[in-house]
Structures are given as structure tokens and as C-alpha cells.
Amino acid sequence: MNTELSELNPISDGIEDRLGRSPDAIPRILILGGTGEAAELAAQLASRNDLEFISSFAGRVSCPKYPIGVVRVGGFGGIEGLISYLIMESISVVVDATHPFAVGISRNTEAACARLGLPLVALVRPTWQKQKDDLWHEVITYVDAAEFVNKKRGRVFLSIGRQEVGSFAACNDAWFLIRAIEAPTGQLPQHHEILLQRGPFDLKGELQLLRDYSIDHIVSKNSGGSGTYTKIEAARLLQIPVVMVERPTKHTVPTVDTVGEVVTELAELLTRPVQDEKQWKDVK
Ligand code: NAP
């Protein structure tokens, strides 16, 4: 849908803001989720009676674990669809708490918020940092990772989720243990086993897994966070090399690292007068 903002939100006398809310309306927050941090934020905001929030999911997995509160599922339909949604739901602030490798939704969100002059709080958890005993081989793309492990011809623990497994489809010289929440579709490498599991994973279990499958290499995204870090710790302890796919750049706006910082930023944003659009824009 291509909705002209001016058609929907005539700003009349400065009493309403550009999304048509009166100053005493309860602020409505859209949390773009799919991460533990987004769920944690929802849990923290659930007890507040001075705001409302909606958690949004792409709908990638068939048995999702939804956070507390109101949830919507499915893509918005690109930038225009997102703009329409933000207007329709009278959203006051968007919190982008999507995964560090989910680039498309973040770019669309930046564009939509910029067009509406809507505050955006972008949460990106810090990257994992290489420790002294880590054996990391850092790569930019999944294709680089695939070429590297195929040349090594060993047994590979592919722990990147299911969306990018196709990049390893032509790796005929290595064997793969593919772990994902749901079975990957599309082309898979010739020699593989699929392990359907959902994190978080504990260190003891990860050590056992790496030993049981005699793993020679791990392929991981540098996702950050604690939920899947135990495989990196286990690799360090067993001195197994990790092929680490570096993060894409997904934000052009300043970001915060933690849920606590999001809550602080929301508190500041929500106490500003809504009719002063310039202030809202300056926050980005
Ligand atoms: P993506 O490439 O950035 O997004 C592709 C499209 O999916 C977006 O353009 C949007 O569709 C829709 N979408 C994504 N996140 C959404 C959300 N929270 N609410 C509504 N629609 C959303 O994302 P992705 O890498 O496919 O990841 C999809 C979701 O899984 C993300 O929300 C992310 O947080 C979560 N996740 C991703 C990874 C990963 O490694 N990529 C890992 C764990 C969790 P429209 O254009 O139609 O709006």
C-alpha cells in the first residue's frame, strides 16, 4: 500500500502530532523482535501502565515462543507497508530489537521512521570478542565459510540457523551436522545430518555434542549474546577451530547495546512533548 502521510495525518493546530495522537494519548511502542532481547524488553514493559506495546515477528518458525503481551506476525510489505502499519496503529516509538543478521527489516525500519519523523531505538547486542585461546577463522560471507570448510574435508558443525544452509550445498568433501530450530528447505550438502534443537544450550551439552560427533570445525555467525555462546566456549575448551561469519552492517542510526539502555531511552523519549516534532526527529 502506498499511503501518503499528508492524506492521513493533517497536522492541524499543533495539538496533535503528525500521527494524529493527542498529547494525553498513551504512547504505543512497536517492538520488532525475534530475539531474546525483544522478549526481555516485552517482559520489562508488561507491568507498565503508562505505555502500550506490540511485539512483531516475521513468522519464520512454525512453533515460535512468543513474549508476554500483544503480538503480531508476518512481514509488513516493505517500507510502504510498514509506514501504513505505523500510522494505522498510531505507533509513537519503534524499537528495532531484531537479530544482528536481519538486515532487511532494519533498513526498512530506518527508512519508514525517517519518513514519518518517528523515533527509532535500535538495539544491537555486542559482538562476541575473540578470547586468548579461541581458534577463529573470520570470514565475511557464508560462501567464504563454505569454501574454507570444504577444503578442510572434515566434520563440520553448521550452527547458522537454516536460512543460509544452501551456501554449503556444493560442499561435497566435508560432512555436516546441521543444527536448526526447523529443518532447512532447499539444497543441502551431500553428506549431512540434521539436528532440530532450539537454544539456549548449556556448556556441558555443547561439549558432549562436539565430542559425540567428532567435530573438526564449527561454522557460526557472530551473533553475540549468551544463548548460543556456549558452543564457542566449548570449541575453545576442546581447541576446535570456529569459522566465524562476521556481521553485516545494518544500521546507519546510533544503536544501544542492552535492554536497560532501551528502557532508559524510552523513558526520555516518552517524556518529551509529542507536538514538538523536531525534538522527536533529533533523537535519531
Ligand atoms: P530480514 O532479512 O531482515 O527480513 C526479511 C523480511 O522479513 C523483512 O523485510 C520483513 O518483511 C520481515 N521481517 C523480518 N523481521 C520482522 C519482524 N520482526 N516483524 C515483521 N516482519 C519482519 O530478516 P531475517 O534475517 O529473515 O530474519 C527474520 C526474523 O528472524 C527477524 O525478525 C530476526 O530478528 C529473526 N532472527 C533472525 C536470525 C538471522 O540469523 N537472520 C536469527 C534469529 C532470529 P516485509 O518487508 O514484508 O516487512
CSV table of C-alpha atoms and ligand atoms in Angstrom, one decimal:
chain,number,residue,atom,x,y,z
A,1,MET,CA,0.0,0.0,0.0
A,2,ASN,CA,1.3,3.4,-0.8
A,3,THR,CA,-0.2,5.8,1.6
A,4,GLU,CA,0.6,9.5,1.6
A,5,LEU,CA,1.2,10.7,5.1
A,6,SER,CA,-0.3,14.0,4.4
A,7,GLU,CA,-3.6,12.3,3.4
A,8,LEU,CA,-3.8,10.5,6.7
A,9,ASN,CA,-2.5,13.0,9.2
A,10,PRO,CA,-3.3,16.5,8.6
A,11,ILE,CA,-1.4,18.4,11.3
A,12,SER,CA,-3.9,21.0,12.3
A,13,ASP,CA,-3.1,23.3,15.2
A,14,GLY,CA,-0.1,21.7,16.8
A,15,ILE,CA,-2.1,20.0,19.4
A,16,GLU,CA,-2.0,16.7,17.7
A,17,ASP,CA,1.4,15.2,16.5
A,18,ARG,CA,1.9,14.1,12.9
A,19,LEU,CA,0.5,10.7,13.5
A,20,GLY,CA,-2.7,12.2,14.8
A,21,ARG,CA,-2.2,11.5,18.5
A,22,SER,CA,-3.3,13.9,21.2
A,23,PRO,CA,-0.6,14.7,23.8
A,24,ASP,CA,-2.5,12.7,26.5
A,25,ALA,CA,-2.8,9.6,24.4
A,26,ILE,CA,-0.9,6.6,25.9
A,27,PRO,CA,2.3,6.1,23.9
A,28,ARG,CA,2.3,3.0,21.7
A,29,ILE,CA,5.6,1.2,21.1
A,30,LEU,CA,6.3,-1.3,18.3
A,31,ILE,CA,9.0,-3.8,19.2
A,32,LEU,CA,10.5,-5.6,16.2
A,33,GLY,CA,11.5,-8.9,17.6
A,34,GLY,CA,12.7,-12.4,17.0
A,35,THR,CA,15.4,-12.2,19.7
A,36,GLY,CA,15.8,-12.9,23.4
A,37,GLU,CA,16.3,-9.2,24.0
A,38,ALA,CA,13.0,-8.3,22.4
A,39,ALA,CA,11.3,-10.8,24.7
A,40,GLU,CA,13.1,-9.4,27.7
A,41,LEU,CA,12.1,-5.9,26.7
A,42,ALA,CA,8.4,-7.0,26.5
A,43,ALA,CA,8.7,-8.6,29.9
A,44,GLN,CA,10.1,-5.4,31.4
A,45,LEU,CA,7.4,-3.2,29.8
A,46,ALA,CA,4.5,-5.5,30.6
A,47,SER,CA,3.9,-4.1,34.1
A,48,ARG,CA,3.9,-0.5,32.9
A,49,ASN,CA,0.5,1.3,32.7
A,50,ASP,CA,1.9,4.4,31.1
A,51,LEU,CA,2.5,2.8,27.7
A,52,GLU,CA,1.3,0.1,25.4
A,53,PHE,CA,3.4,-2.1,23.2
A,54,ILE,CA,3.1,-4.6,20.3
A,55,SER,CA,5.8,-7.2,19.6
A,56,SER,CA,6.2,-8.0,15.9
A,57,PHE,CA,7.6,-11.3,14.4
A,58,ALA,CA,8.4,-12.2,10.8
A,59,GLY,CA,6.7,-15.6,11.3
A,60,ARG,CA,9.7,-17.7,10.2
A,61,VAL,CA,9.2,-20.6,12.6
A,62,SER,CA,6.1,-22.7,13.0
A,63,CYS,CA,6.3,-23.1,16.8
A,64,PRO,CA,7.5,-19.7,18.0
A,65,LYS,CA,8.0,-18.8,21.6
A,66,TYR,CA,6.1,-15.5,21.9
A,67,PRO,CA,6.8,-12.9,24.6
A,68,ILE,CA,4.2,-11.6,27.0
A,69,GLY,CA,1.8,-9.0,25.6
A,70,VAL,CA,0.2,-8.3,22.2
A,71,VAL,CA,1.9,-10.0,19.3
A,72,ARG,CA,1.6,-9.6,15.5
A,73,VAL,CA,3.1,-11.9,13.0
A,74,GLY,CA,4.2,-11.6,9.4
A,75,GLY,CA,6.0,-9.1,7.1
A,76,PHE,CA,4.6,-5.6,6.7
A,77,GLY,CA,5.1,-5.5,3.0
A,78,GLY,CA,8.3,-3.5,2.7
A,79,ILE,CA,8.8,0.2,3.6
A,80,GLU,CA,5.4,1.3,2.4
A,81,GLY,CA,3.6,-1.4,4.3
A,82,LEU,CA,5.5,-0.6,7.4
A,83,ILE,CA,4.7,3.1,7.1
A,84,SER,CA,1.0,2.2,6.8
A,85,TYR,CA,1.1,-0.1,9.8
A,86,LEU,CA,2.8,2.6,12.0
A,87,ILE,CA,0.2,5.1,11.0
A,88,MET,CA,-2.7,2.7,11.4
A,89,GLU,CA,-1.5,1.6,14.9
A,90,SER,CA,-0.6,5.1,16.0
A,91,ILE,CA,2.9,4.0,17.0
A,92,SER,CA,4.9,6.6,18.9
A,93,VAL,CA,8.3,4.9,19.0
A,94,VAL,CA,9.8,1.9,17.2
A,95,VAL,CA,12.3,-0.4,18.9
A,96,ASP,CA,14.3,-2.4,16.5
A,97,ALA,CA,15.4,-5.4,18.5
A,98,THR,CA,15.8,-7.8,15.6
A,99,HIS,CA,18.7,-10.2,15.2
A,100,PRO,CA,22.1,-8.7,14.2
A,101,PHE,CA,22.0,-10.6,10.9
A,102,ALA,CA,18.4,-9.5,10.0
A,103,VAL,CA,19.4,-6.6,7.7
A,104,GLY,CA,16.3,-6.1,5.5
A,105,ILE,CA,13.9,-5.3,8.3
A,106,SER,CA,16.3,-2.8,10.0
A,107,ARG,CA,16.9,-0.9,6.8
A,108,ASN,CA,13.2,-0.8,6.1
A,109,THR,CA,12.5,0.4,9.6
A,110,GLU,CA,15.1,3.2,9.4
A,111,ALA,CA,13.6,4.4,6.1
A,112,ALA,CA,10.0,4.2,7.5
A,113,CYS,CA,10.8,6.0,10.7
A,114,ALA,CA,12.8,8.7,8.8
A,115,ARG,CA,9.8,9.3,6.5
A,116,LEU,CA,7.4,9.6,9.5
A,117,GLY,CA,9.8,11.5,11.7
A,118,LEU,CA,9.2,8.8,14.3
A,119,PRO,CA,11.8,8.0,17.0
A,120,LEU,CA,13.7,4.7,16.5
A,121,VAL,CA,15.6,3.0,19.2
A,122,ALA,CA,17.9,0.4,17.6
A,123,LEU,CA,19.2,-2.4,19.9
A,124,VAL,CA,22.2,-4.4,18.7
A,125,ARG,CA,23.8,-6.8,21.2
A,126,PRO,CA,27.6,-6.6,21.2
A,127,THR,CA,29.6,-9.0,19.1
A,128,TRP,CA,31.5,-11.9,20.6
A,129,GLN,CA,35.1,-11.0,21.0
A,130,LYS,CA,37.9,-13.5,20.3
A,131,GLN,CA,39.5,-14.7,23.5
A,132,LYS,CA,43.1,-15.8,24.0
A,133,ASP,CA,42.6,-19.5,23.4
A,134,ASP,CA,40.0,-19.2,20.6
A,135,LEU,CA,40.9,-20.6,17.2
A,136,TRP,CA,38.8,-18.4,15.0
A,137,HIS,CA,38.9,-18.0,11.2
A,138,GLU,CA,36.9,-14.9,10.5
A,139,VAL,CA,35.0,-14.7,7.1
A,140,ILE,CA,32.8,-12.1,5.6
A,141,THR,CA,30.3,-14.3,3.8
A,142,TYR,CA,28.8,-17.8,4.1
A,143,VAL,CA,30.3,-18.7,0.7
A,144,ASP,CA,33.8,-17.9,2.2
A,145,ALA,CA,32.9,-20.2,5.1
A,146,ALA,CA,31.7,-23.0,2.8
A,147,GLU,CA,34.9,-22.8,0.7
A,148,PHE,CA,37.1,-22.9,3.8
A,149,VAL,CA,35.5,-26.0,5.4
A,150,ASN,CA,35.1,-27.9,2.2
A,151,LYS,CA,38.8,-27.6,1.6
A,152,LYS,CA,39.5,-29.0,5.1
A,153,ARG,CA,37.3,-32.1,4.3
A,154,GLY,CA,36.4,-32.7,7.9
A,155,ARG,CA,33.3,-33.0,10.1
A,156,VAL,CA,31.6,-29.6,10.4
A,157,PHE,CA,29.1,-28.4,12.9
A,158,LEU,CA,27.0,-25.9,11.0
A,159,SER,CA,25.3,-23.7,13.5
A,160,ILE,CA,24.0,-20.8,11.5
A,161,GLY,CA,20.2,-21.4,11.5
A,162,ARG,CA,18.5,-22.8,8.4
A,163,GLN,CA,18.3,-19.8,6.1
A,164,GLU,CA,21.8,-19.9,4.8
A,165,VAL,CA,22.5,-23.6,4.7
A,166,GLY,CA,22.1,-23.5,0.9
A,167,SER,CA,25.5,-21.8,0.7
A,168,PHE,CA,27.1,-25.1,1.7
A,169,ALA,CA,25.1,-27.2,-0.8
A,170,ALA,CA,28.1,-27.8,-3.1
A,171,CYS,CA,30.5,-28.8,-0.3
A,172,ASN,CA,30.8,-32.5,-1.3
A,173,ASP,CA,34.1,-33.0,0.5
A,174,ALA,CA,33.0,-32.3,4.1
A,175,TRP,CA,30.4,-33.8,6.4
A,176,PHE,CA,27.9,-31.5,8.2
A,177,LEU,CA,25.9,-31.7,11.4
A,178,ILE,CA,23.2,-29.0,10.7
A,179,ARG,CA,21.5,-27.7,13.8
A,180,ALA,CA,18.4,-25.5,13.4
A,181,ILE,CA,15.1,-24.9,15.1
A,182,GLU,CA,13.3,-26.2,12.0
A,183,ALA,CA,14.5,-28.3,9.1
A,184,PRO,CA,16.1,-26.3,6.3
A,185,THR,CA,14.5,-26.5,2.9
A,186,GLY,CA,16.2,-26.2,-0.4
A,187,GLN,CA,19.5,-27.7,-1.4
A,188,LEU,CA,21.7,-29.3,1.3
A,189,PRO,CA,25.2,-30.6,1.3
A,190,GLN,CA,25.5,-34.2,0.2
A,191,HIS,CA,26.8,-35.6,3.5
A,192,HIS,CA,24.8,-34.3,6.4
A,193,GLU,CA,22.7,-35.0,9.5
A,194,ILE,CA,20.0,-32.6,10.7
A,195,LEU,CA,19.6,-31.9,14.4
A,196,LEU,CA,16.5,-30.0,15.3
A,197,GLN,CA,17.1,-28.1,18.5
A,198,ARG,CA,16.2,-24.7,20.0
A,199,GLY,CA,18.6,-22.8,22.3
A,200,PRO,CA,19.7,-21.7,24.8
A,201,PHE,CA,22.3,-24.5,25.0
A,202,ASP,CA,24.4,-25.3,28.1
A,203,LEU,CA,28.2,-25.8,28.0
A,204,LYS,CA,28.0,-29.4,29.2
A,205,GLY,CA,25.7,-30.3,26.4
A,206,GLU,CA,27.7,-28.5,23.8
A,207,LEU,CA,30.9,-30.2,24.9
A,208,GLN,CA,29.1,-33.6,24.6
A,209,LEU,CA,27.7,-32.8,21.2
A,210,LEU,CA,31.1,-31.8,19.8
A,211,ARG,CA,32.7,-35.0,21.2
A,212,ASP,CA,29.9,-37.3,20.1
A,213,TYR,CA,30.0,-36.1,16.5
A,214,SER,CA,33.8,-35.9,16.4
A,215,ILE,CA,33.5,-32.3,15.1
A,216,ASP,CA,36.6,-30.8,13.4
A,217,HIS,CA,35.2,-27.3,12.6
A,218,ILE,CA,32.3,-25.2,13.7
A,219,VAL,CA,30.7,-22.6,11.5
A,220,SER,CA,28.9,-19.8,13.4
A,221,LYS,CA,27.6,-16.4,12.9
A,222,ASN,CA,29.0,-13.7,15.2
A,223,SER,CA,25.5,-13.4,16.7
A,224,GLY,CA,26.6,-12.2,20.2
A,225,GLY,CA,24.5,-12.8,23.3
A,226,SER,CA,24.6,-15.6,25.8
A,227,GLY,CA,22.0,-18.0,24.3
A,228,THR,CA,24.4,-19.7,21.8
A,229,TYR,CA,27.8,-18.6,23.1
A,230,THR,CA,28.4,-22.0,24.9
A,231,LYS,CA,29.4,-23.6,21.6
A,232,ILE,CA,32.1,-21.0,21.3
A,233,GLU,CA,33.3,-21.7,24.8
A,234,ALA,CA,33.1,-25.5,24.2
A,235,ALA,CA,35.2,-25.0,21.0
A,236,ARG,CA,37.8,-23.1,23.0
A,237,LEU,CA,38.0,-25.8,25.6
A,238,LEU,CA,38.3,-28.6,23.0
A,239,GLN,CA,40.6,-26.4,20.8
A,240,ILE,CA,38.2,-26.8,17.8
A,241,PRO,CA,38.5,-24.1,15.1
A,242,VAL,CA,35.5,-21.8,14.6
A,243,VAL,CA,34.8,-20.3,11.2
A,244,MET,CA,33.1,-17.1,12.3
A,245,VAL,CA,30.9,-15.2,9.9
A,246,GLU,CA,31.2,-11.5,10.6
A,247,ARG,CA,28.2,-9.3,11.0
A,248,PRO,CA,26.7,-7.3,8.2
A,249,THR,CA,26.3,-3.6,8.7
A,250,LYS,CA,22.6,-3.0,9.3
A,251,HIS,CA,22.2,0.4,10.9
A,252,THR,CA,23.0,3.9,10.0
A,253,VAL,CA,21.5,5.4,13.2
A,254,PRO,CA,23.2,5.2,16.6
A,255,THR,CA,22.5,2.0,18.4
A,256,VAL,CA,22.3,0.8,22.0
A,257,ASP,CA,23.7,-2.5,23.4
A,258,THR,CA,21.3,-3.5,26.1
A,259,VAL,CA,17.6,-3.8,27.0
A,260,GLY,CA,18.3,-1.5,30.0
A,261,GLU,CA,19.5,1.2,27.7
A,262,VAL,CA,16.4,0.8,25.6
A,263,VAL,CA,14.2,1.3,28.7
A,264,THR,CA,16.2,4.5,29.6
A,265,GLU,CA,15.9,5.9,26.1
A,266,LEU,CA,12.2,5.2,26.0
A,267,ALA,CA,11.7,7.0,29.3
A,268,GLU,CA,13.5,10.0,27.9
A,269,LEU,CA,11.5,9.9,24.6
A,270,LEU,CA,8.2,9.4,26.2
A,271,THR,CA,8.5,12.4,28.5
A,272,ARG,CA,9.2,14.8,25.6
A,273,PRO,CA,6.2,16.8,24.3
A,274,VAL,CA,4.7,14.9,21.4
A,275,GLN,CA,3.8,18.1,19.5
A,276,ASP,CA,7.4,19.1,19.1
A,277,GLU,CA,8.2,17.1,16.0
A,278,LYS,CA,11.7,18.5,15.7
A,279,GLN,CA,12.7,17.1,19.1
A,280,TRP,CA,11.5,13.7,18.2
A,281,LYS,CA,13.4,13.7,15.0
A,282,ASP,CA,16.6,14.9,16.7
A,283,VAL,CA,16.7,11.8,18.9
A,284,LYS,CA,17.5,9.6,15.9
B,1,NAP,P1,15.4,-9.8,7.2
B,1,NAP,O1,16.1,-10.5,6.1
B,1,NAP,O2,15.9,-8.6,7.8
B,1,NAP,O3,13.8,-9.6,6.9
B,1,NAP,C1,13.2,-10.0,5.7
B,1,NAP,C2,11.8,-9.6,5.8
B,1,NAP,O4,11.1,-10.3,6.9
B,1,NAP,C3,11.6,-8.2,6.2
B,1,NAP,O5,11.7,-7.3,5.1
B,1,NAP,C4,10.1,-8.2,6.7
B,1,NAP,O6,9.2,-8.4,5.7
B,1,NAP,C5,10.1,-9.5,7.5
B,1,NAP,N1,10.5,-9.3,8.9
B,1,NAP,C6,11.7,-9.5,9.5
B,1,NAP,N2,11.7,-9.3,10.8
B,1,NAP,C7,10.4,-8.9,11.1
B,1,NAP,C8,9.7,-8.6,12.3
B,1,NAP,N3,10.3,-8.6,13.5
B,1,NAP,N4,8.4,-8.3,12.2
B,1,NAP,C9,7.7,-8.3,11.0
B,1,NAP,N5,8.3,-8.6,9.8
B,1,NAP,C10,9.6,-8.9,9.9
B,1,NAP,O7,15.2,-10.9,8.5
B,1,NAP,P2,15.7,-12.4,8.6
B,1,NAP,O8,17.1,-12.5,8.6
B,1,NAP,O9,14.9,-13.2,7.5
B,1,NAP,O10,15.1,-12.7,10.0
B,1,NAP,C11,13.7,-12.8,10.2
B,1,NAP,C12,13.4,-12.6,11.7
B,1,NAP,O11,14.0,-13.7,12.4
B,1,NAP,C13,13.9,-11.3,12.2
B,1,NAP,O12,12.8,-10.7,12.9
B,1,NAP,C14,15.0,-11.7,13.2
B,1,NAP,O13,15.0,-10.9,14.3
B,1,NAP,C15,14.8,-13.1,13.5
B,1,NAP,N6,16.0,-13.9,13.5
B,1,NAP,C16,16.9,-13.8,12.5
B,1,NAP,C17,18.1,-14.5,12.6
B,1,NAP,C18,19.1,-14.4,11.5
B,1,NAP,O14,20.2,-15.0,11.6
B,1,NAP,N7,18.8,-13.7,10.4
B,1,NAP,C19,18.4,-15.3,13.7
B,1,NAP,C20,17.5,-15.3,14.8
B,1,NAP,C21,16.3,-14.6,14.7
B,1,NAP,P3,8.5,-7.1,5.0
B,1,NAP,O15,9.5,-6.5,4.1
B,1,NAP,O16,7.3,-7.8,4.3
B,1,NAP,O17,8.0,-6.2,6.1
